[in-house]
Amino acid sequence: GINAEYGGCTVNMEKLAPLLVGAHAGSAIVAGHYAGLWATMHQHAGRKWSIPDLCEAAGCKERWVREWVGVLASAGVLTLEEGMIVSCDSDVAAALLPTSELLHFFTSLEFTMDKEPQIGACFKKNGPLGVGYSDYPNFQDWMAGWSHCRNENQNFPEGYMKMVGGGVHEALERGITVLEPGCGRGRHVMAVAQRYPNSNFTSFDIDEEAIELNKVDAERQGIQNIVFTTGDFCNLKPEWANNFDYVMIFDCMHDLPQPAVAMKGLKGVLKENGVVTMLDIDTSSDMVTQTKNPISAVLYNISLHHCMSVSLSSGGEGLGACWGVELAQQMLGEAGWQEGEVRVIRGQIPNHAVYVMTKGNGLK
């Protein structure tokens, strides 16, 4: 094994060294993204670079790039040969482009690593309940970017609406009323509204700043079939009762303080016949089972630093991103959705499951 002396103890570093290296390499990967280095390497796939040539192509300073290469060549992400010649496997560069979901998992480090003292304090019995939304000013933009990448790769929105079935695509084409809770920066609803101009959309979020920005974005894009408003998913407006044909939810249920309350409210806002779709993280509720997949560390850590934290900060349940399909199905049942009214689609969208709930005859 690889042994080292730390704190007066001999430590086997076979487990810890890769984690330490990976943490620092991840930070450098994000820096390379903002410097445009991955895009440059991708444009010239397979090329072996001198550092001055790479700097010239990317418009970067040589001293900064040389140190960056040192980090990632040590970690095995880049290859550095005699004569200071650097190269990158073409699949690695492609996986770290701005359009890649993997890149967005790396950039999540931006809103996790700077919160450690605050998050650590929340662990203590006399510490804060959690770190709240206001402490994550960049989260909405990060989430919007991740959603955009996923949607581009999944032919959203038409591909998504056809996948969920239940007559949703056809009904949107004809023209229906749609509610989107927890819209964030509005990337989903604006895409859907543009594709289905015959339908009318109401989209809300608790984040007032995001709603105001969405209004500006929609006006700039000439989208006229969306009403953006502030609202609380756990306390739906009375005037929305029996008012919508379709409710679409994207990646927000597990962040809510009272998700059970939100689930119970869904049937109430639907008309006699309607459909709800809920996109959420696809995990097992059994942590022992889920942690056998190493990439789950990313999901649990984003949850630790944001999803669970923001829910707990407002006195909520703190479901977390990895609440799992089993618990989601149980909670939907407790909220009044019968077994025959719920379908779960797995394996169609990376890292996500889609729950399709049908009231009455649905939208067919």
XYZ file of C-alpha atoms in Angstrom:
364
model
C 0.000 0.000 0.000
C 0.884 3.694 -0.139
C 1.634 4.758 3.423
C 2.236 8.260 4.730
C 2.716 9.866 8.119
C 0.015 12.367 9.099
C -0.808 13.587 12.576
C 1.552 11.074 14.145
C -0.262 8.179 12.439
C 0.700 5.961 9.532
C -2.129 6.277 7.014
C -2.786 3.930 4.115
C -3.295 6.380 1.268
C -4.697 3.943 -1.295
C -8.189 5.222 -0.520
C -7.456 8.823 0.429
C -4.831 9.840 -2.160
C -7.137 9.416 -5.205
C -9.830 11.431 -3.435
C -7.397 14.231 -2.612
C -6.018 14.279 -6.150
C -9.512 14.151 -7.629
C -10.725 17.078 -5.547
C -7.917 19.330 -6.751
C -8.132 18.058 -10.326
C -11.856 18.824 -10.324
C -11.146 22.417 -9.363
C -8.614 22.727 -12.184
C -11.057 21.172 -14.657
C -13.530 23.965 -13.843
C -10.817 26.618 -14.247
C -9.965 25.146 -17.654
C -13.615 25.429 -18.635
C -13.732 29.151 -17.877
C -10.391 29.675 -19.659
C -11.759 27.984 -22.789
C -9.008 25.360 -22.808
C -11.279 22.323 -23.205
C -13.061 23.921 -26.130
C -9.718 24.693 -27.777
C -8.471 21.140 -27.324
C -11.745 19.767 -28.644
C -11.532 21.934 -31.765
C -8.128 20.380 -32.481
C -8.840 16.820 -31.332
C -5.777 14.585 -31.082
C -3.257 17.412 -31.429
C -0.094 17.463 -29.353
C 0.625 20.971 -28.147
C 3.566 22.958 -26.990
C 2.349 25.111 -24.149
C 3.022 28.371 -26.067
C 0.967 27.061 -29.021
C -1.903 26.040 -26.743
C -1.839 29.461 -25.106
C -1.882 31.200 -28.465
C -4.859 29.129 -29.663
C -6.840 29.620 -26.457
C -5.845 33.241 -25.860
C -4.311 32.428 -22.481
C -1.183 33.422 -20.515
C 1.592 30.864 -20.604
C 2.431 30.896 -16.907
C -1.149 30.133 -15.909
C -1.563 27.337 -18.426
C 1.734 25.725 -17.431
C 0.620 25.448 -13.805
C -2.803 24.164 -14.901
C -1.124 21.476 -16.998
C 0.904 20.500 -13.934
C -2.274 19.803 -11.963
C -4.040 17.767 -14.620
C -1.017 15.898 -15.967
C -0.272 14.785 -12.399
C -3.872 13.597 -12.093
C -3.761 11.745 -15.421
C -6.349 13.922 -17.148
C -3.754 15.381 -19.536
C -0.653 13.709 -20.958
C 2.654 15.574 -20.643
C 5.647 14.327 -22.636
C 9.312 15.274 -22.818
C 9.812 18.732 -24.244
C 6.693 19.974 -22.413
C 4.318 18.601 -25.043
C 0.751 18.287 -23.756
C -2.212 16.383 -25.168
C -5.714 15.379 -24.183
C -7.785 12.385 -25.248
C -10.500 13.586 -27.604
C -13.266 11.961 -25.554
C -12.105 13.783 -22.421
C -12.146 17.189 -24.107
C -15.577 16.480 -25.594
C -16.941 15.450 -22.189
C -15.845 18.779 -20.695
C -17.469 21.119 -23.207
C -20.116 23.592 -21.955
C -22.819 21.414 -23.544
C -21.841 18.406 -21.414
C -23.761 17.352 -18.313
C -20.504 15.998 -16.899
C -18.964 19.453 -17.015
C -21.906 20.788 -15.029
C -21.348 18.181 -12.346
C -17.805 19.510 -12.042
C -18.988 23.130 -11.864
C -21.253 22.190 -8.948
C -18.044 22.424 -6.920
C -18.423 26.191 -7.199
C -21.400 26.273 -4.828
C -20.286 23.429 -2.575
C -16.654 24.060 -1.708
C -17.134 27.626 -0.484
C -19.860 26.595 1.969
C -17.905 24.113 4.103
C -17.733 26.169 7.335
C -21.470 26.913 7.158
C -22.396 23.338 6.276
C -20.103 21.956 8.979
C -21.790 24.161 11.586
C -25.178 22.673 10.616
C -23.991 19.225 11.659
C -23.779 20.281 15.295
C -26.774 19.769 17.568
C -26.760 23.447 18.536
C -25.969 24.603 14.995
C -28.176 26.133 12.289
C -30.913 24.024 10.702
C -29.350 24.432 7.272
C -27.939 26.879 4.718
C -30.771 28.675 2.909
C -31.508 29.632 -0.689
C -30.210 33.189 -0.228
C -26.726 31.819 0.420
C -26.637 30.240 -3.048
C -26.877 33.205 -5.419
C -25.380 31.220 -8.310
C -27.490 28.085 -7.935
C -30.360 29.092 -10.206
C -27.973 29.812 -13.069
C -26.099 26.552 -12.470
C -29.351 24.595 -12.458
C -30.506 26.379 -15.604
C -27.263 25.442 -17.335
C -27.528 21.809 -16.311
C -31.165 21.674 -17.428
C -30.248 23.224 -20.774
C -27.546 20.592 -21.386
C -29.879 17.751 -20.469
C -32.678 19.139 -22.596
C -30.455 19.627 -25.636
C -29.303 16.027 -25.374
C -32.865 14.696 -24.968
C -34.680 16.565 -27.780
C -36.641 18.559 -25.233
C -39.461 19.461 -25.174
C -41.093 17.405 -27.933
C -39.072 14.271 -27.237
C -39.874 14.499 -23.547
C -43.606 15.045 -24.057
C -43.835 12.098 -26.443
C -41.841 9.919 -24.020
C -44.162 10.559 -21.050
C -47.128 9.545 -23.207
C -50.637 9.849 -21.831
C -51.667 12.159 -24.655
C -49.572 15.040 -23.297
C -47.867 15.928 -26.584
C -51.114 15.830 -28.557
C -52.997 17.867 -25.942
C -50.278 20.529 -25.895
C -50.517 20.726 -29.677
C -54.292 21.294 -29.466
C -53.998 23.829 -26.650
C -54.363 23.309 -22.889
C -53.654 25.100 -19.603
C -50.373 24.174 -17.928
C -48.888 24.859 -14.486
C -45.178 24.608 -13.695
C -44.236 24.812 -9.999
C -40.667 25.631 -8.980
C -39.668 27.011 -12.369
C -36.316 28.482 -11.297
C -34.870 30.389 -14.247
C -37.677 29.229 -16.510
C -35.653 27.232 -19.021
C -38.160 24.374 -19.211
C -41.349 26.372 -19.491
C -39.965 28.778 -22.081
C -38.870 25.892 -24.283
C -42.260 24.182 -23.940
C -44.200 27.409 -24.535
C -42.259 28.130 -27.728
C -42.803 24.631 -29.077
C -46.517 24.549 -28.164
C -47.868 28.074 -28.845
C -51.519 26.957 -28.652
C -51.197 26.211 -24.921
C -51.127 28.678 -22.037
C -48.687 28.396 -19.152
C -48.511 29.617 -15.564
C -45.058 29.214 -14.048
C -44.080 30.102 -10.500
C -41.200 30.038 -8.058
C -40.550 31.261 -4.541
C -37.486 33.144 -5.821
C -38.726 36.647 -6.697
C -35.503 37.632 -8.452
C -35.689 34.578 -10.740
C -39.295 35.407 -11.644
C -38.420 38.976 -12.607
C -35.509 37.776 -14.730
C -37.794 35.230 -16.403
C -40.257 37.945 -17.362
C -37.464 39.900 -19.045
C -36.165 36.801 -20.841
C -39.633 35.830 -22.098
C -40.310 39.341 -23.379
C -36.949 39.453 -25.136
C -37.732 36.140 -26.855
C -41.237 37.229 -27.796
C -42.937 34.528 -25.726
C -46.459 35.652 -24.912
C -48.169 32.485 -23.617
C -46.526 32.339 -20.153
C -47.532 34.101 -16.947
C -44.639 34.172 -14.470
C -45.544 34.746 -10.829
C -44.187 34.185 -7.357
C -45.720 31.315 -5.418
C -45.145 28.608 -2.855
C -45.466 24.994 -4.019
C -46.390 23.973 -0.469
C -49.184 26.555 -0.345
C -50.810 26.663 -3.773
C -53.044 29.626 -4.599
C -56.788 28.974 -4.088
C -57.631 30.414 -7.520
C -55.645 27.608 -9.140
C -58.050 24.924 -7.910
C -59.403 22.698 -10.736
C -57.806 25.067 -13.230
C -55.126 23.134 -15.142
C -55.029 20.274 -17.609
C -51.373 19.500 -17.081
C -48.807 20.100 -14.306
C -45.125 19.652 -15.166
C -42.482 19.473 -12.434
C -38.740 19.438 -13.009
C -36.117 18.645 -10.375
C -37.674 20.527 -7.473
C -39.817 18.179 -5.365
C -36.926 16.927 -3.240
C -35.856 20.511 -2.394
C -39.194 21.482 -0.859
C -39.672 21.936 2.883
C -42.979 19.996 2.869
C -42.988 17.781 -0.233
C -45.875 15.693 1.107
C -48.046 18.830 1.225
C -47.046 19.716 -2.331
C -47.911 16.222 -3.567
C -51.329 16.370 -1.947
C -52.026 19.671 -3.667
C -51.414 18.365 -7.164
C -54.798 16.723 -7.716
C -56.532 19.840 -6.482
C -55.140 22.095 -9.210
C -55.964 19.631 -11.981
C -59.265 19.665 -13.797
C -61.472 16.570 -13.634
C -59.222 14.920 -16.210
C -55.543 15.775 -16.223
C -51.913 14.674 -15.983
C -48.922 15.486 -13.771
C -45.352 14.676 -14.785
C -42.554 14.893 -12.238
C -38.910 14.629 -13.274
C -36.582 13.860 -10.370
C -33.313 12.137 -9.546
C -33.323 8.377 -10.156
C -31.851 6.645 -7.125
C -32.763 3.889 -4.718
C -34.121 4.922 -1.322
C -31.860 2.212 0.145
C -28.575 4.022 0.830
C -26.626 0.762 1.123
C -27.747 -0.190 -2.381
C -27.284 3.284 -3.859
C -23.764 3.806 -2.520
C -22.511 0.776 -4.441
C -22.510 3.151 -7.429
C -19.491 5.492 -6.921
C -21.025 8.356 -8.941
C -23.671 8.571 -6.220
C -21.081 10.502 -4.222
C -21.718 13.456 -6.542
C -25.478 13.324 -6.030
C -25.217 12.952 -2.253
C -22.698 15.809 -2.051
C -24.820 18.224 -4.108
C -27.693 17.264 -1.823
C -25.612 17.730 1.332
C -24.554 21.192 0.227
C -27.821 22.356 -1.331
C -30.925 20.184 -1.776
C -31.173 18.807 1.754
C -29.738 21.969 3.283
C -32.200 24.464 1.792
C -35.140 22.297 2.838
C -33.900 21.905 6.410
C -33.043 25.614 6.662
C -36.742 26.496 6.509
C -37.737 23.804 9.004
C -38.508 21.278 6.281
C -38.092 17.538 5.955
C -34.788 17.609 4.085
C -35.614 14.777 1.678
C -32.455 15.336 -0.321
C -31.706 14.545 -3.954
C -31.286 10.821 -3.282
C -34.685 10.301 -1.675
C -35.249 7.519 -4.185
C -37.949 5.961 -6.316
C -39.300 3.721 -3.549
C -39.938 6.627 -1.176
C -41.336 8.790 -3.965
C -43.882 6.116 -4.857
C -44.800 5.677 -1.196
C -45.305 9.415 -0.710
C -47.377 9.749 -3.863
C -49.617 6.959 -2.565
C -49.983 8.697 0.784
C -50.864 11.900 -1.093
C -53.862 10.187 -2.685
C -52.432 8.889 -5.946
C -53.587 5.296 -6.361
C -51.263 2.620 -7.719
C -52.991 2.511 -11.097
C -52.712 6.296 -11.445
C -48.894 6.395 -11.294
C -46.356 5.258 -13.879
C -42.594 5.496 -13.368
C -40.302 5.825 -16.387
C -36.673 4.951 -15.717
C -33.618 4.612 -17.924
C -34.696 7.124 -20.566
C -32.985 10.232 -19.143
C -29.556 9.862 -17.480
C -29.735 10.061 -13.666
C -33.474 10.803 -13.736
C -36.825 9.101 -13.326
C -40.143 10.512 -14.551
C -43.352 9.960 -12.581
C -46.551 10.250 -14.630
C -49.743 10.710 -12.581
C -53.132 10.552 -14.293
C -56.359 11.979 -12.863
C -59.631 10.708 -14.325
C -59.272 10.000 -18.005
C -56.066 12.014 -18.321
C -55.496 13.925 -21.562
C -56.272 11.265 -24.160
